[in-house]
Short mmCIF file of C-alpha atoms in Angstrom, two decimals:
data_model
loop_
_atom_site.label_atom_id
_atom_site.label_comp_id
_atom_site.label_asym_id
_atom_site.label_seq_id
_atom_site.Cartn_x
_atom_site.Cartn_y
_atom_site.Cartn_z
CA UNK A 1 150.47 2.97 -113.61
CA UNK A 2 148.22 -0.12 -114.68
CA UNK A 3 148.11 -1.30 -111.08
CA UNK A 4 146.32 1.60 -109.93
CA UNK A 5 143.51 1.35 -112.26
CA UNK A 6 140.40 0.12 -110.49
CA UNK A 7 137.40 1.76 -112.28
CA UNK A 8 136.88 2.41 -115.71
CA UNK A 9 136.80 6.34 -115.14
CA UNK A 10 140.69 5.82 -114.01
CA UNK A 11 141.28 5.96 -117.61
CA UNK A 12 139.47 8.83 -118.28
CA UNK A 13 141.61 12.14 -119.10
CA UNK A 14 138.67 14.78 -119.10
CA UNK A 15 137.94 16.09 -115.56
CA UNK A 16 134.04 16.41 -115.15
CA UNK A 17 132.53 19.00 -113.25
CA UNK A 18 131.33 16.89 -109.76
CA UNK A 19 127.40 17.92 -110.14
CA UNK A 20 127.81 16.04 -113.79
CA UNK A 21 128.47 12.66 -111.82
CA UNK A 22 125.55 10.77 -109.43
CA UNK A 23 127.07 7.79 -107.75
CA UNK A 24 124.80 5.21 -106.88
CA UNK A 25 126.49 3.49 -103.89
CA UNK A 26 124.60 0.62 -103.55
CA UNK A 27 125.48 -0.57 -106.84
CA UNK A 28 129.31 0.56 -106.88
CA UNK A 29 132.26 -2.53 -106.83
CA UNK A 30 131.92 -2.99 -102.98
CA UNK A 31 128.15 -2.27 -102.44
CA UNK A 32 125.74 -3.91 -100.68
CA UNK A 33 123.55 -4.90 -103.35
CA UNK A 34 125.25 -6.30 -105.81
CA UNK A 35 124.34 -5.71 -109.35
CA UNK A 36 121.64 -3.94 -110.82
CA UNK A 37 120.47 -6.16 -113.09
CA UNK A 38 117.10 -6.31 -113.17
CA UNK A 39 114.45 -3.20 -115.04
CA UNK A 40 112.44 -2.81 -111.17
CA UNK A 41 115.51 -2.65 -109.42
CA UNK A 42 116.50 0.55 -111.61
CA UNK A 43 112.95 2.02 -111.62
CA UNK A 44 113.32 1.65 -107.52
CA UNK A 45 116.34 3.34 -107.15
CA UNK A 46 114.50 6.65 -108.32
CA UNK A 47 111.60 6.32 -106.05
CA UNK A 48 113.39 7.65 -103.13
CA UNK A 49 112.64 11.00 -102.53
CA UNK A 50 116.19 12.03 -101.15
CA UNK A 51 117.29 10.48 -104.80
CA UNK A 52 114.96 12.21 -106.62
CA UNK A 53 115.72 15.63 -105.28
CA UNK A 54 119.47 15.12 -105.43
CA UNK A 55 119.09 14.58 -108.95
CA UNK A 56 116.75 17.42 -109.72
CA UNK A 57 119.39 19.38 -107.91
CA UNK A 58 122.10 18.66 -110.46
CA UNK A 59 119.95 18.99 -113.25
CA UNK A 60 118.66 22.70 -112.63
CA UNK A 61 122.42 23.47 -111.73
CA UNK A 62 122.61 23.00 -115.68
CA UNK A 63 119.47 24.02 -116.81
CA UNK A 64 120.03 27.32 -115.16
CA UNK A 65 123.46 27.77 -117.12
CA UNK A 66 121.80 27.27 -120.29
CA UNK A 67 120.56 30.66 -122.40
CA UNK A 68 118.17 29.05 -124.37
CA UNK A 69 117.77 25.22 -123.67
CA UNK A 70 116.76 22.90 -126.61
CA UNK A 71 116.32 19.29 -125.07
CA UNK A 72 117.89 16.56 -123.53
CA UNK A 73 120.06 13.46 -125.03
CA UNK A 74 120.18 10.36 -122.74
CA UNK A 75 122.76 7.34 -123.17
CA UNK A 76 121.16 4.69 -121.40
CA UNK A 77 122.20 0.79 -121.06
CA UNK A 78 118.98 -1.26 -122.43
CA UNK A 79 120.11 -5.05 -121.21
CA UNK A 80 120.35 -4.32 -117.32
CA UNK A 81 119.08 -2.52 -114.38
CA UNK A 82 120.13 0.87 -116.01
CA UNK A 83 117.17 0.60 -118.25
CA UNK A 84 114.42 1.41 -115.15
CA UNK A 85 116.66 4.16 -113.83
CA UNK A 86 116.90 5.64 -117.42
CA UNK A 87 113.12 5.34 -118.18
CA UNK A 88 112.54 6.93 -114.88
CA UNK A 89 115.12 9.92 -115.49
CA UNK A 90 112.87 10.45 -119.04
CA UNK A 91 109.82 10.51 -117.09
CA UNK A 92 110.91 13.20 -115.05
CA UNK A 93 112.51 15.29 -117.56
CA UNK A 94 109.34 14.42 -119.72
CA UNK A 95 107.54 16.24 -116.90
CA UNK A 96 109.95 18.92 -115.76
CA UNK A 97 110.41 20.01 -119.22
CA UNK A 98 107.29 19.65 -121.55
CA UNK A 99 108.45 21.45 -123.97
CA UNK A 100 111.65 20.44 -124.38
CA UNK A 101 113.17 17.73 -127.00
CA UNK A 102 114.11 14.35 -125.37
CA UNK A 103 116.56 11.92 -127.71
CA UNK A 104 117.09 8.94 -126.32
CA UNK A 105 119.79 6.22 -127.10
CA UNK A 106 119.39 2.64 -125.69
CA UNK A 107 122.20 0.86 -125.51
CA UNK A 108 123.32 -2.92 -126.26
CA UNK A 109 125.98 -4.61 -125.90
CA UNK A 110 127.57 -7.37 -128.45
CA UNK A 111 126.74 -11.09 -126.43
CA UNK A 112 129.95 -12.86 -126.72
CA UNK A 113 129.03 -16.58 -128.28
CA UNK A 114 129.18 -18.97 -125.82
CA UNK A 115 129.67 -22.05 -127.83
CA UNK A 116 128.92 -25.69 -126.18
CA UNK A 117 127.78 -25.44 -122.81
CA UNK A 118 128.98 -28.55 -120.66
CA UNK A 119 126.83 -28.58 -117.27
CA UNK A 120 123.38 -27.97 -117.21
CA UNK A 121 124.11 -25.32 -114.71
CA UNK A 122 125.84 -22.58 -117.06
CA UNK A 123 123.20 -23.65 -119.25
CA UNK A 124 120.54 -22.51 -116.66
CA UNK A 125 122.58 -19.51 -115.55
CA UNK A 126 123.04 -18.20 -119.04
CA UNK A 127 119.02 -18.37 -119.80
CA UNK A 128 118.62 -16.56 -116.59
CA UNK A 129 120.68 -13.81 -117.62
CA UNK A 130 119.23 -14.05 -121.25
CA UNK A 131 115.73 -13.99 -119.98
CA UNK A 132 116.87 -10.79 -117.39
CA UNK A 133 118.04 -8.81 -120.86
CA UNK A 134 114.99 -9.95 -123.20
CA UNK A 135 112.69 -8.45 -120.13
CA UNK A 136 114.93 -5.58 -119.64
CA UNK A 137 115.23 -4.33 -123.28
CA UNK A 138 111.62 -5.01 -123.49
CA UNK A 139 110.69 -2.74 -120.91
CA UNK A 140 113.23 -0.41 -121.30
CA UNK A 141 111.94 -0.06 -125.00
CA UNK A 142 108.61 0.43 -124.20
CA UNK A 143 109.43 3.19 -121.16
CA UNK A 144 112.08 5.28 -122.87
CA UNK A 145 110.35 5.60 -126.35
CA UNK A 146 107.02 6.92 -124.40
CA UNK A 147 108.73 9.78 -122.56
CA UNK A 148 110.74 10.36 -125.53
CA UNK A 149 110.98 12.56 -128.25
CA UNK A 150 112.89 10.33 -130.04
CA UNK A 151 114.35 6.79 -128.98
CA UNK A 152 116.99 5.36 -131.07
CA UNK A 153 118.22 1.56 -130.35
CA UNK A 154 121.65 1.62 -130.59
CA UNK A 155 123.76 -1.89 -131.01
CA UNK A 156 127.04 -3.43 -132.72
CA UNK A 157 124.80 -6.81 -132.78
CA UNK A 158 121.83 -6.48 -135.25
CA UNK A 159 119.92 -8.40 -132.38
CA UNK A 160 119.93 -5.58 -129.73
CA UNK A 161 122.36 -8.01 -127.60
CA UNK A 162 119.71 -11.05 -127.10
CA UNK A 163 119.90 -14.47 -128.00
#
């Protein structure tokens, strides 16, 4: 039923194991913050040590399954807040697991083309948000490919998603 749709999981058919899935509530639909849009914002959310561990948690749940673990591959959104919560997760897997192989995929999105802007507020709004994904994707960049083994841009747009 369309009408009961609300998230974009609905649609999913797979059912994934609950310690695969860390729900951020500030940052759901109805949160209190709004959206994560900006690198620090992401990069905070990790800093809190009841985070942290919960995370950790649900990582060594899966670690512990594996015979002989190999590495890591991370999907993480480049153009938003995603991108400081991602470089943070490679940090501490960087750390946690030294030897271990990290691939990283940063992920863009196509812009949609805007055409002719007529106030001078979208105009200012949409530089805002351009400005928000150049810094993002910059820092995201820099983060994931340092704590990486490999980091691997990944983009229908050949301009990473910035204007």
């Amino acid at each position: 039923d369309p009408r009961s749709v609300e998230l974009w999981s609905d649609y999913l058919s797979v059912r994934l194991h609950p310690k695969s899935i860390y729900v951020i509530h500030q940052y759901m639909h109805d949160g209190d913050c709004g959206c994560l849009e900006a690198f620090g914002q992401g990069e905070s959310l990790l800093q809190d040590p009841g985070c942290i561990e919960e995370l950790e948690d649900r990582l060594h749940f899966y670690v512990e399954e594996c015979d002989d673990l190999q590495g890591f591959q991370v999907l993480c959104d480049l153009h938003n807040g995603f991108s400081g919560v991602g470089a943070k997760v490679t940090e501490l897997l960087c750390d946690e697991y030294s030897g271990k192989g990290i691939l990283t995929w940063g992920l863009t999105p196509v812009m949609r083309d805007m055409g002719i802007l007529t106030t001078s507020f979208c105009f200012a709004q949409d530089y805002q948000k351009n400005i928000y994904r150049l810094l993002n994707t910059a820092l995201g960049i820099v983060h994931l490919s340092a704590h990486s083994s490999l980091f691997c841009p990944l983009s229908l747009s050949g301009s990473l998603g910035i204007r």
